[in-house]
């Protein structure tokens, strides 16, 4: 008999058994963990944090979404990621159906269960991801100064280090630290108004806001009315004159009012190109600190913590082997551990050194691991478009060319599959990607200017990640 499930009073009738529910939860947790390989934690918290797997039967997965926006994003942007994640975690191909969660019409009677944190908290509009805290940030020689000044900024916002500017190569913990500052201030002062936004988000919101006086005013109120402003990936402001200007004014207003500003970027302010001098000197007016690559002990400690957080039993030998193999980016270190655990779980065999070797073979260890997002951001920066535009369905030449270049570089640098590239670029079909790659490869042979452009973007990506 086909089991029918219907919604009634906000509850699912014929609910799965408790053990099934636990199993779905576990699978979903592993899927989200796997996704951390390709997606940022912020992205996962925003779009997947409050989703649930509610049924999985014969390759059909039903996923519950909190609202329509999330549902659309999952359907379009993350479909390929989900397919890959389910493939790894459960094996085989899956079909997905998405549903919007009906509004609860009863107030939970047990306040303890109501307030229990989920794996990822709902991402509130302030942009903070609760999973990034000081507690789960390992401190070592390479980041101790950054951590201590960040903590000081939490203790006395606006008073000691303002602005606080943190810079480092990719995957070394800047974003984590910014969120940790925000979460920590919020814990201390629940009423504090805090916003975390990447410079890219600031820019795209700003551009959207200038369409009417009313939205422009809302934008200003939002960013100028905070107690703590955390802006990530500040290098994105390069060459974007209008949003730089807006940010300059926002910064000045907050600074004069004694509000704390914390900034992160991929380089020292002195190395910024195409960012106005007056803004650079504002950045340099406070405290500048960097984060270096972690040493072996620190890498090992991070792996231990990560494994423990997932309640996974991994021998010290395996963790050490992994820590020795991968230097540099902590993101890559984590990603490889996640992959190892996901595969070990799928194959129901312990995470041995043998399995680790197999994982490392499929993702060759390079100290220059480059996240797909970094490639996409570099291309967007070069062509002055946002990654939202790049990943949209827009087919105008201004967007199609950068999209094809991004696909080309994703293919060349990360050796991603067509399917994966399609996923990174907003859920495009693999045949679309193949067509675009063919076009760009042909063009590169005949068009020297384009070739120079692409080489300079490649140089920027590789140089940044050295
Ligand atoms: P960045 O912004 O510098 O590129 P992220 O903050 O995104 O780097 O860090 C990449 C990943 O590594 C994140 O998942 C983060 O939680 C983790 N990470 C980085 N530094 C540490 C650390 N010191 N302790 C624990 N996890 C870390
Ligand atoms: Mg970052």
Tab-separated table of C-alpha atoms and ligand atoms in Angstrom:
chain	number	residue	atom	x	y	z
A	1	UNK	CA	0.000	0.000	0.000
A	2	UNK	CA	1.261	3.449	-0.816
A	3	UNK	CA	1.720	5.395	2.347
A	4	UNK	CA	0.031	8.737	2.189
A	5	UNK	CA	1.294	11.551	4.271
A	6	UNK	CA	-0.808	14.591	4.783
A	7	UNK	CA	-0.306	17.764	6.669
A	8	UNK	CA	-2.764	18.430	9.403
A	9	UNK	CA	-2.599	21.295	11.882
A	10	UNK	CA	0.985	21.868	10.964
A	11	UNK	CA	1.942	18.285	11.765
A	12	UNK	CA	2.696	15.430	9.485
A	13	UNK	CA	0.321	12.523	9.804
A	14	UNK	CA	1.785	9.048	9.553
A	15	UNK	CA	5.068	10.431	10.706
A	16	UNK	CA	8.153	8.269	10.299
A	17	UNK	CA	9.114	6.299	13.378
A	18	UNK	CA	11.481	7.821	15.904
A	19	UNK	CA	14.361	5.641	14.725
A	20	UNK	CA	13.707	6.591	11.106
A	21	UNK	CA	13.599	10.233	12.118
A	22	UNK	CA	16.933	9.887	13.864
A	23	UNK	CA	18.338	8.206	10.788
A	24	UNK	CA	17.101	11.004	8.503
A	25	UNK	CA	18.561	13.558	10.868
A	26	UNK	CA	21.873	11.755	10.814
A	27	UNK	CA	21.876	11.519	7.012
A	28	UNK	CA	20.965	15.189	6.668
A	29	UNK	CA	23.706	16.133	9.091
A	30	UNK	CA	26.209	14.201	6.991
A	31	UNK	CA	24.913	15.753	3.801
A	32	UNK	CA	25.356	19.253	5.246
A	33	UNK	CA	28.792	18.340	6.479
A	34	UNK	CA	29.722	17.088	3.037
A	35	UNK	CA	28.446	20.319	1.500
A	36	UNK	CA	30.930	22.264	3.596
A	37	UNK	CA	33.525	21.069	1.126
A	38	UNK	CA	32.143	23.335	-1.582
A	39	UNK	CA	29.927	25.849	0.183
A	40	UNK	CA	30.763	28.343	2.859
A	41	UNK	CA	29.338	27.792	6.315
A	42	UNK	CA	27.485	31.083	6.003
A	43	UNK	CA	25.816	29.871	2.834
A	44	UNK	CA	24.895	26.570	4.427
A	45	UNK	CA	23.538	28.288	7.530
A	46	UNK	CA	21.524	30.707	5.394
A	47	UNK	CA	19.989	28.344	2.894
A	48	UNK	CA	20.200	24.923	4.457
A	49	UNK	CA	20.323	25.677	8.169
A	50	UNK	CA	16.609	25.329	8.757
A	51	UNK	CA	15.848	22.654	6.204
A	52	UNK	CA	15.114	19.040	7.100
A	53	UNK	CA	15.133	15.673	5.434
A	54	UNK	CA	11.706	14.233	6.257
A	55	UNK	CA	11.598	11.139	4.131
A	56	UNK	CA	13.959	8.953	2.162
A	57	UNK	CA	12.605	5.979	0.327
A	58	UNK	CA	13.850	4.170	-2.764
A	59	UNK	CA	16.072	7.021	-3.867
A	60	UNK	CA	13.417	9.672	-3.314
A	61	UNK	CA	14.287	12.325	-0.785
A	62	UNK	CA	11.755	14.791	0.589
A	63	UNK	CA	13.136	17.985	1.961
A	64	UNK	CA	11.272	20.463	4.076
A	65	UNK	CA	12.086	24.153	3.626
A	66	UNK	CA	11.174	27.059	5.899
A	67	UNK	CA	10.055	29.293	3.028
A	68	UNK	CA	9.718	29.666	-0.711
A	69	UNK	CA	13.034	31.459	-1.207
A	70	UNK	CA	14.944	28.594	0.376
A	71	UNK	CA	12.958	26.090	-1.648
A	72	UNK	CA	13.792	27.867	-4.904
A	73	UNK	CA	17.465	28.125	-3.980
A	74	UNK	CA	17.637	24.436	-3.180
A	75	UNK	CA	15.899	23.549	-6.382
A	76	UNK	CA	18.011	25.751	-8.633
A	77	UNK	CA	21.301	26.545	-7.051
A	78	UNK	CA	22.023	23.579	-4.834
A	79	UNK	CA	20.418	20.680	-6.690
A	80	UNK	CA	23.713	19.424	-8.094
A	81	UNK	CA	25.430	19.788	-4.716
A	82	UNK	CA	22.678	17.805	-3.017
A	83	UNK	CA	22.836	15.074	-5.642
A	84	UNK	CA	26.569	14.722	-5.134
A	85	UNK	CA	26.268	14.780	-1.359
A	86	UNK	CA	23.571	12.073	-1.321
A	87	UNK	CA	25.649	10.047	-3.733
A	88	UNK	CA	28.531	10.088	-1.273
A	89	UNK	CA	26.571	9.734	1.935
A	90	UNK	CA	23.950	7.166	0.870
A	91	UNK	CA	25.242	5.902	-2.460
A	92	UNK	CA	23.272	5.929	-5.705
A	93	UNK	CA	21.273	8.576	-7.460
A	94	UNK	CA	18.448	10.423	-5.805
A	95	UNK	CA	15.417	12.406	-6.766
A	96	UNK	CA	14.440	15.349	-4.645
A	97	UNK	CA	11.145	16.927	-3.811
A	98	UNK	CA	10.902	20.105	-1.802
A	99	UNK	CA	8.077	21.300	0.393
A	100	UNK	CA	7.411	24.403	2.388
A	101	UNK	CA	6.912	23.874	6.075
A	102	UNK	CA	3.428	24.905	7.180
A	103	UNK	CA	3.279	27.482	9.933
A	104	UNK	CA	3.146	25.983	13.377
A	105	UNK	CA	-0.139	26.966	14.944
A	106	UNK	CA	0.604	25.747	18.391
A	107	UNK	CA	3.037	27.196	20.842
A	108	UNK	CA	5.421	24.509	22.038
A	109	UNK	CA	4.639	23.619	25.601
A	110	UNK	CA	8.122	22.404	26.383
A	111	UNK	CA	10.298	25.448	26.223
A	112	UNK	CA	13.420	23.338	26.572
A	113	UNK	CA	12.850	21.537	23.295
A	114	UNK	CA	11.742	24.745	21.665
A	115	UNK	CA	14.946	26.530	22.436
A	116	UNK	CA	17.294	23.662	21.682
A	117	UNK	CA	19.771	24.759	19.078
A	118	UNK	CA	19.607	22.897	15.802
A	119	UNK	CA	22.765	21.830	13.992
A	120	UNK	CA	22.889	25.175	12.273
A	121	UNK	CA	20.892	27.983	13.749
A	122	UNK	CA	18.435	29.842	11.618
A	123	UNK	CA	20.463	32.581	10.039
A	124	UNK	CA	19.030	35.782	11.419
A	125	UNK	CA	19.037	38.855	9.179
A	126	UNK	CA	22.218	40.103	10.852
A	127	UNK	CA	24.158	37.571	8.790
A	128	UNK	CA	25.804	35.867	11.766
A	129	UNK	CA	26.380	32.128	11.608
A	130	UNK	CA	26.106	30.748	15.132
A	131	UNK	CA	28.391	27.820	14.370
A	132	UNK	CA	31.468	30.071	14.265
A	133	UNK	CA	32.554	30.909	17.800
A	134	UNK	CA	35.695	31.596	19.799
A	135	UNK	CA	35.097	28.310	21.612
A	136	UNK	CA	35.582	26.242	18.478
A	137	UNK	CA	38.453	28.345	17.136
A	138	UNK	CA	41.815	26.743	17.819
A	139	UNK	CA	44.449	29.230	18.892
A	140	UNK	CA	48.075	28.734	17.928
A	141	UNK	CA	51.152	30.733	17.091
A	142	UNK	CA	49.820	31.620	13.681
A	143	UNK	CA	46.670	33.353	14.885
A	144	UNK	CA	47.146	34.228	18.542
A	145	UNK	CA	47.571	37.935	17.964
A	146	UNK	CA	44.494	38.113	15.755
A	147	UNK	CA	42.470	36.232	18.374
A	148	UNK	CA	43.624	38.387	21.242
A	149	UNK	CA	42.809	41.666	19.508
A	150	UNK	CA	39.478	40.248	18.344
A	151	UNK	CA	38.658	39.332	21.925
A	152	UNK	CA	39.661	42.803	23.041
A	153	UNK	CA	37.251	44.244	20.494
A	154	UNK	CA	34.523	42.127	22.082
A	155	UNK	CA	35.421	43.278	25.585
A	156	UNK	CA	35.441	46.960	24.711
A	157	UNK	CA	33.782	47.490	21.357
A	158	UNK	CA	34.940	50.642	19.620
A	159	UNK	CA	37.406	51.534	22.329
A	160	UNK	CA	40.668	49.695	21.771
A	161	UNK	CA	41.174	48.600	18.200
A	162	UNK	CA	39.033	50.521	15.789
A	163	UNK	CA	38.864	49.534	13.060
A	164	UNK	CA	40.295	46.087	13.532
A	165	UNK	CA	41.658	44.815	10.244
A	166	UNK	CA	42.485	41.106	9.837
A	167	UNK	CA	44.157	39.773	6.720
A	168	UNK	CA	45.414	36.398	5.525
A	169	UNK	CA	45.437	33.930	2.664
A	170	UNK	CA	42.337	31.901	1.993
A	171	UNK	CA	40.928	29.333	4.406
A	172	UNK	CA	42.829	30.494	7.477
A	173	UNK	CA	39.956	31.616	9.663
A	174	UNK	CA	39.165	35.285	8.947
A	175	UNK	CA	35.491	34.689	8.317
A	176	UNK	CA	35.276	32.413	11.351
A	177	UNK	CA	36.842	35.101	13.508
A	178	UNK	CA	34.491	37.850	12.295
A	179	UNK	CA	31.464	35.721	13.148
A	180	UNK	CA	33.035	34.803	16.504
A	181	UNK	CA	33.322	38.504	17.352
A	182	UNK	CA	29.691	39.072	16.382
A	183	UNK	CA	28.367	36.056	18.267
A	184	UNK	CA	30.400	36.879	21.308
A	185	UNK	CA	29.234	40.502	21.456
A	186	UNK	CA	25.670	39.288	21.062
A	187	UNK	CA	26.108	36.856	23.943
A	188	UNK	CA	27.448	39.600	26.186
A	189	UNK	CA	24.996	42.243	25.078
A	190	UNK	CA	21.914	40.618	23.582
A	191	UNK	CA	20.522	43.970	22.477
A	192	UNK	CA	23.617	45.022	20.572
A	193	UNK	CA	22.953	45.631	16.897
A	194	UNK	CA	25.454	43.653	14.881
A	195	UNK	CA	25.762	43.086	11.171
A	196	UNK	CA	28.043	40.691	9.367
A	197	UNK	CA	28.218	41.168	5.597
A	198	UNK	CA	30.781	40.505	2.920
A	199	UNK	CA	31.829	43.546	0.898
A	200	UNK	CA	30.117	41.821	-1.991
A	201	UNK	CA	26.848	41.668	-0.118
A	202	UNK	CA	27.221	45.287	1.022
A	203	UNK	CA	27.759	46.231	-2.621
A	204	UNK	CA	24.851	44.272	-4.017
A	205	UNK	CA	22.473	45.536	-1.310
A	206	UNK	CA	23.704	49.060	-1.907
A	207	UNK	CA	23.148	48.798	-5.658
A	208	UNK	CA	19.676	47.438	-5.114
A	209	UNK	CA	18.948	50.166	-2.569
A	210	UNK	CA	19.660	53.145	-4.794
A	211	UNK	CA	16.659	52.421	-6.937
A	212	UNK	CA	14.392	54.466	-4.720
A	213	UNK	CA	14.810	57.025	-1.968
A	214	UNK	CA	12.984	54.812	0.415
A	215	UNK	CA	15.175	51.758	-0.113
A	216	UNK	CA	18.286	53.937	-0.007
A	217	UNK	CA	17.186	55.260	3.371
A	218	UNK	CA	16.505	51.736	4.634
A	219	UNK	CA	19.962	50.647	3.534
A	220	UNK	CA	21.610	53.554	5.353
A	221	UNK	CA	19.574	52.958	8.487
A	222	UNK	CA	20.551	49.320	8.415
A	223	UNK	CA	24.293	49.763	8.070
A	224	UNK	CA	24.724	53.034	9.938
A	225	UNK	CA	22.560	52.053	12.854
A	226	UNK	CA	24.734	49.240	14.180
A	227	UNK	CA	26.950	48.915	17.221
A	228	UNK	CA	29.297	46.449	15.573
A	229	UNK	CA	29.887	46.188	11.836
A	230	UNK	CA	31.757	43.176	10.479
A	231	UNK	CA	32.743	43.422	6.823
A	232	UNK	CA	34.396	40.454	5.160
A	233	UNK	CA	36.492	40.244	1.991
A	234	UNK	CA	37.037	43.980	1.803
A	235	UNK	CA	39.217	43.516	-1.317
A	236	UNK	CA	35.938	43.198	-3.192
A	237	UNK	CA	35.560	47.012	-2.992
A	238	UNK	CA	38.470	47.399	-5.412
A	239	UNK	CA	37.395	49.335	-8.520
A	240	UNK	CA	33.849	49.657	-7.228
A	241	UNK	CA	33.847	53.389	-6.774
A	242	UNK	CA	30.241	53.919	-5.754
A	243	UNK	CA	30.073	51.240	-3.108
A	244	UNK	CA	33.511	52.298	-1.821
A	245	UNK	CA	32.180	55.796	-1.366
A	246	UNK	CA	29.126	54.493	0.438
A	247	UNK	CA	31.270	52.304	2.633
A	248	UNK	CA	33.602	55.223	3.376
A	249	UNK	CA	30.644	57.280	4.586
A	250	UNK	CA	29.208	54.379	6.569
A	251	UNK	CA	32.570	53.792	8.159
A	252	UNK	CA	33.043	57.443	9.096
A	253	UNK	CA	29.660	57.707	10.703
A	254	UNK	CA	30.155	54.575	12.761
A	255	UNK	CA	33.698	55.499	13.677
A	256	UNK	CA	32.706	58.960	14.881
A	257	UNK	CA	29.950	57.434	16.958
A	258	UNK	CA	32.512	55.111	18.572
A	259	UNK	CA	31.055	51.953	17.069
A	260	UNK	CA	33.286	48.949	16.451
A	261	UNK	CA	34.201	48.062	12.875
A	262	UNK	CA	36.007	44.797	12.103
A	263	UNK	CA	37.277	44.144	8.592
A	264	UNK	CA	38.818	41.133	6.889
A	265	UNK	CA	40.641	40.949	3.592
A	266	UNK	CA	42.993	38.768	1.620
A	267	UNK	CA	45.865	41.252	1.835
A	268	UNK	CA	47.361	44.118	3.837
A	269	UNK	CA	45.648	47.477	3.148
A	270	UNK	CA	48.904	48.820	1.701
A	271	UNK	CA	48.626	46.236	-1.033
A	272	UNK	CA	45.180	47.240	-2.163
A	273	UNK	CA	44.916	48.409	-5.702
A	274	UNK	CA	41.983	50.463	-6.889
A	275	UNK	CA	40.808	51.299	-3.416
A	276	UNK	CA	40.921	54.976	-2.635
A	277	UNK	CA	43.770	56.183	-0.481
A	278	UNK	CA	41.456	57.855	2.013
A	279	UNK	CA	39.763	54.530	2.651
A	280	UNK	CA	43.087	52.719	2.945
A	281	UNK	CA	44.274	55.232	5.509
A	282	UNK	CA	41.067	54.707	7.495
A	283	UNK	CA	41.816	50.977	7.546
A	284	UNK	CA	45.344	51.652	8.680
A	285	UNK	CA	44.145	53.987	11.444
A	286	UNK	CA	43.281	51.180	13.828
A	287	UNK	CA	44.805	47.772	14.421
A	288	UNK	CA	46.083	45.596	11.587
A	289	UNK	CA	46.869	41.969	12.198
A	290	UNK	CA	47.406	38.916	10.052
A	291	UNK	CA	46.812	35.190	10.360
A	292	UNK	CA	49.570	32.874	9.212
A	293	UNK	CA	49.371	29.291	8.074
A	294	UNK	CA	48.922	26.852	10.981
A	295	UNK	CA	51.817	24.664	12.073
A	296	UNK	CA	51.546	20.881	12.347
A	297	UNK	CA	50.451	20.875	16.011
A	298	UNK	CA	47.704	23.304	15.326
A	299	UNK	CA	46.513	21.415	12.263
A	300	UNK	CA	46.379	18.255	14.321
A	301	UNK	CA	44.443	19.970	17.110
A	302	UNK	CA	41.936	21.343	14.623
A	303	UNK	CA	41.398	17.853	13.224
A	304	UNK	CA	40.977	16.369	16.700
A	305	UNK	CA	38.362	18.965	17.570
A	306	UNK	CA	36.548	18.538	14.285
A	307	UNK	CA	36.406	14.764	14.654
A	308	UNK	CA	35.228	15.092	18.248
A	309	UNK	CA	32.556	17.615	17.289
A	310	UNK	CA	31.167	15.050	14.884
A	311	UNK	CA	31.497	12.291	17.454
A	312	UNK	CA	33.614	10.414	14.965
A	313	UNK	CA	36.283	8.021	16.140
A	314	UNK	CA	39.404	8.598	14.137
A	315	UNK	CA	42.736	7.281	15.324
A	316	UNK	CA	45.506	9.708	16.181
A	317	UNK	CA	47.630	8.111	13.435
A	318	UNK	CA	45.096	8.893	10.751
A	319	UNK	CA	44.665	12.449	12.012
A	320	UNK	CA	48.413	12.932	12.070
A	321	UNK	CA	48.798	11.537	8.554
A	322	UNK	CA	46.168	13.960	7.348
A	323	UNK	CA	47.718	16.910	9.183
A	324	UNK	CA	51.088	16.057	7.651
A	325	UNK	CA	49.717	15.756	4.153
A	326	UNK	CA	47.869	19.036	4.006
A	327	UNK	CA	49.518	22.297	4.831
A	328	UNK	CA	48.044	25.720	4.400
A	329	UNK	CA	44.296	26.108	4.137
A	330	UNK	CA	42.317	24.909	7.150
A	331	UNK	CA	39.280	24.745	4.938
A	332	UNK	CA	40.948	22.103	2.854
A	333	UNK	CA	42.004	20.204	5.957
A	334	UNK	CA	38.436	20.159	7.226
A	335	UNK	CA	37.047	19.310	3.817
A	336	UNK	CA	39.277	16.264	3.513
A	337	UNK	CA	38.345	15.058	6.993
A	338	UNK	CA	34.641	15.440	6.140
A	339	UNK	CA	35.140	13.503	2.980
A	340	UNK	CA	36.978	10.743	4.806
A	341	UNK	CA	34.201	10.476	7.406
A	342	UNK	CA	31.429	10.555	4.832
A	343	UNK	CA	33.011	7.795	2.801
A	344	UNK	CA	33.833	5.743	5.860
A	345	UNK	CA	30.212	6.005	6.953
A	346	UNK	CA	28.824	5.194	3.529
A	347	UNK	CA	31.055	2.135	3.274
A	348	UNK	CA	30.451	1.234	6.906
A	349	UNK	CA	34.192	0.831	7.447
A	350	UNK	CA	36.420	2.705	9.883
A	351	UNK	CA	38.398	5.729	8.676
A	352	UNK	CA	41.770	4.049	8.248
A	353	UNK	CA	44.981	5.370	6.707
A	354	UNK	CA	44.181	3.251	3.640
A	355	UNK	CA	40.869	5.021	3.176
A	356	UNK	CA	42.571	8.363	3.749
A	357	UNK	CA	45.025	7.545	0.975
A	358	UNK	CA	42.146	6.786	-1.345
A	359	UNK	CA	40.475	10.090	-0.454
A	360	UNK	CA	43.695	12.008	-1.002
A	361	UNK	CA	44.172	10.314	-4.343
A	362	UNK	CA	40.831	11.588	-5.602
A	363	UNK	CA	41.568	15.081	-4.293
A	364	UNK	CA	45.323	15.410	-4.767
A	365	UNK	CA	46.947	17.211	-1.855
A	366	UNK	CA	48.247	20.535	-2.934
A	367	UNK	CA	49.083	23.286	-0.548
A	368	UNK	CA	47.374	25.536	-3.048
A	369	UNK	CA	43.855	24.250	-2.643
A	370	UNK	CA	41.572	26.802	-4.163
A	371	UNK	CA	37.917	26.996	-3.280
A	372	UNK	CA	35.518	27.319	-6.233
A	373	UNK	CA	34.111	30.442	-4.570
A	374	UNK	CA	37.521	32.071	-4.744
A	375	UNK	CA	37.727	31.452	-8.467
A	376	UNK	CA	34.229	32.806	-8.965
A	377	UNK	CA	34.955	35.919	-6.866
A	378	UNK	CA	38.151	36.662	-8.782
A	379	UNK	CA	36.351	36.459	-12.112
A	380	UNK	CA	33.516	38.633	-10.803
A	381	UNK	CA	36.004	41.173	-9.533
A	382	UNK	CA	37.772	41.325	-12.867
A	383	UNK	CA	34.537	41.872	-14.766
A	384	UNK	CA	32.888	43.988	-12.108
A	385	UNK	CA	29.798	41.906	-11.673
A	386	UNK	CA	28.434	40.248	-8.556
A	387	UNK	CA	28.538	36.495	-8.078
A	388	UNK	CA	24.735	36.601	-7.962
A	389	UNK	CA	24.757	37.917	-11.512
A	390	UNK	CA	27.353	35.395	-12.565
A	391	UNK	CA	25.277	32.529	-11.207
A	392	UNK	CA	21.954	33.885	-12.485
A	393	UNK	CA	20.117	32.936	-15.653
A	394	UNK	CA	21.059	36.275	-17.264
A	395	UNK	CA	22.223	35.666	-20.822
A	396	UNK	CA	23.594	39.075	-21.756
A	397	UNK	CA	27.148	39.103	-23.070
A	398	UNK	CA	28.446	41.069	-20.049
A	399	UNK	CA	27.530	38.112	-17.881
A	400	UNK	CA	27.858	35.156	-20.239
A	401	UNK	CA	31.532	35.769	-21.020
A	402	UNK	CA	32.634	35.964	-17.353
A	403	UNK	CA	30.484	32.905	-16.639
A	404	UNK	CA	32.272	30.950	-19.356
A	405	UNK	CA	35.632	32.137	-18.086
A	406	UNK	CA	34.692	31.057	-14.569
A	407	UNK	CA	33.721	27.623	-15.924
A	408	UNK	CA	37.029	27.423	-17.779
A	409	UNK	CA	39.066	28.331	-14.702
A	410	UNK	CA	37.030	26.029	-12.457
A	411	UNK	CA	37.778	23.240	-14.879
A	412	UNK	CA	41.472	24.067	-15.123
A	413	UNK	CA	42.314	25.012	-11.582
A	414	UNK	CA	39.981	22.879	-9.458
A	415	UNK	CA	39.592	20.129	-12.029
A	416	UNK	CA	35.886	20.136	-11.243
A	417	UNK	CA	33.515	17.964	-13.256
A	418	UNK	CA	31.063	19.562	-15.696
A	419	UNK	CA	28.291	18.622	-13.330
A	420	UNK	CA	30.043	20.284	-10.387
A	421	UNK	CA	30.832	23.392	-12.416
A	422	UNK	CA	27.176	23.630	-13.390
A	423	UNK	CA	26.328	23.486	-9.698
A	424	UNK	CA	28.854	26.172	-8.736
A	425	UNK	CA	27.473	28.439	-11.437
A	426	UNK	CA	23.906	28.449	-10.189
A	427	UNK	CA	22.621	25.054	-11.263
A	428	UNK	CA	23.415	25.086	-14.968
A	429	UNK	CA	23.068	21.979	-17.038
A	430	UNK	CA	26.310	20.131	-17.797
A	431	UNK	CA	25.676	20.436	-21.544
A	432	UNK	CA	25.467	24.235	-21.171
A	433	UNK	CA	28.808	24.178	-19.406
A	434	UNK	CA	30.343	21.963	-22.066
A	435	UNK	CA	29.111	24.273	-24.807
A	436	UNK	CA	30.511	27.333	-23.002
A	437	UNK	CA	33.879	25.668	-22.445
A	438	UNK	CA	34.142	24.812	-26.129
A	439	UNK	CA	33.405	28.411	-27.067
A	440	UNK	CA	35.855	29.975	-24.677
A	441	UNK	CA	38.639	27.552	-25.562
A	442	UNK	CA	38.235	28.417	-29.221
A	443	UNK	CA	38.156	32.123	-28.474
A	444	UNK	CA	41.289	31.927	-26.378
A	445	UNK	CA	43.230	30.643	-29.354
A	446	UNK	CA	42.321	33.585	-31.557
A	447	UNK	CA	41.771	36.458	-29.119
A	448	UNK	CA	45.018	37.603	-27.518
A	449	UNK	CA	43.348	40.277	-25.383
A	450	UNK	CA	40.955	37.790	-23.870
A	451	UNK	CA	43.824	35.395	-23.321
A	452	UNK	CA	45.736	38.064	-21.399
A	453	UNK	CA	42.687	38.839	-19.305
A	454	UNK	CA	42.169	35.198	-18.396
A	455	UNK	CA	45.842	34.734	-17.607
A	456	UNK	CA	45.855	37.741	-15.353
A	457	UNK	CA	42.824	36.408	-13.450
A	458	UNK	CA	44.492	33.004	-13.183
A	459	UNK	CA	47.649	34.697	-11.927
A	460	UNK	CA	45.664	36.574	-9.306
A	461	UNK	CA	43.944	33.409	-8.109
A	462	UNK	CA	47.106	31.348	-7.931
A	463	UNK	CA	49.187	34.183	-6.505
A	464	UNK	CA	46.665	34.816	-3.768
A	465	UNK	CA	46.578	31.193	-2.826
A	466	UNK	CA	50.256	30.484	-2.854
B	1	LIG	P1	38.984	32.537	5.482
B	1	LIG	O1	37.813	33.460	5.730
B	1	LIG	O2	40.267	33.070	6.019
B	1	LIG	O3	39.107	32.109	4.058
B	1	LIG	P2	37.440	30.698	7.072
B	1	LIG	O4	37.169	31.516	8.275
B	1	LIG	O5	36.320	30.520	6.113
B	1	LIG	O6	38.734	31.210	6.297
B	1	LIG	O7	37.971	29.275	7.562
B	1	LIG	C1	37.923	28.101	6.762
B	1	LIG	C2	37.467	26.941	7.604
B	1	LIG	O8	38.465	26.609	8.548
B	1	LIG	C3	36.211	27.253	8.399
B	1	LIG	O9	35.386	26.131	8.418
B	1	LIG	C4	36.726	27.549	9.795
B	1	LIG	O10	35.792	27.203	10.782
B	1	LIG	C5	37.962	26.688	9.870
B	1	LIG	N1	39.007	27.286	10.698
B	1	LIG	C6	39.872	28.246	10.343
B	1	LIG	N2	40.694	28.554	11.349
B	1	LIG	C7	40.357	27.738	12.379
B	1	LIG	C8	40.835	27.561	13.694
B	1	LIG	N3	41.875	28.278	14.175
B	1	LIG	N4	40.226	26.651	14.482
B	1	LIG	C9	39.198	25.907	14.017
B	1	LIG	N5	38.689	26.024	12.778
B	1	LIG	C10	39.260	26.929	11.961
B	2	LIG	MG1	36.473	34.214	4.334
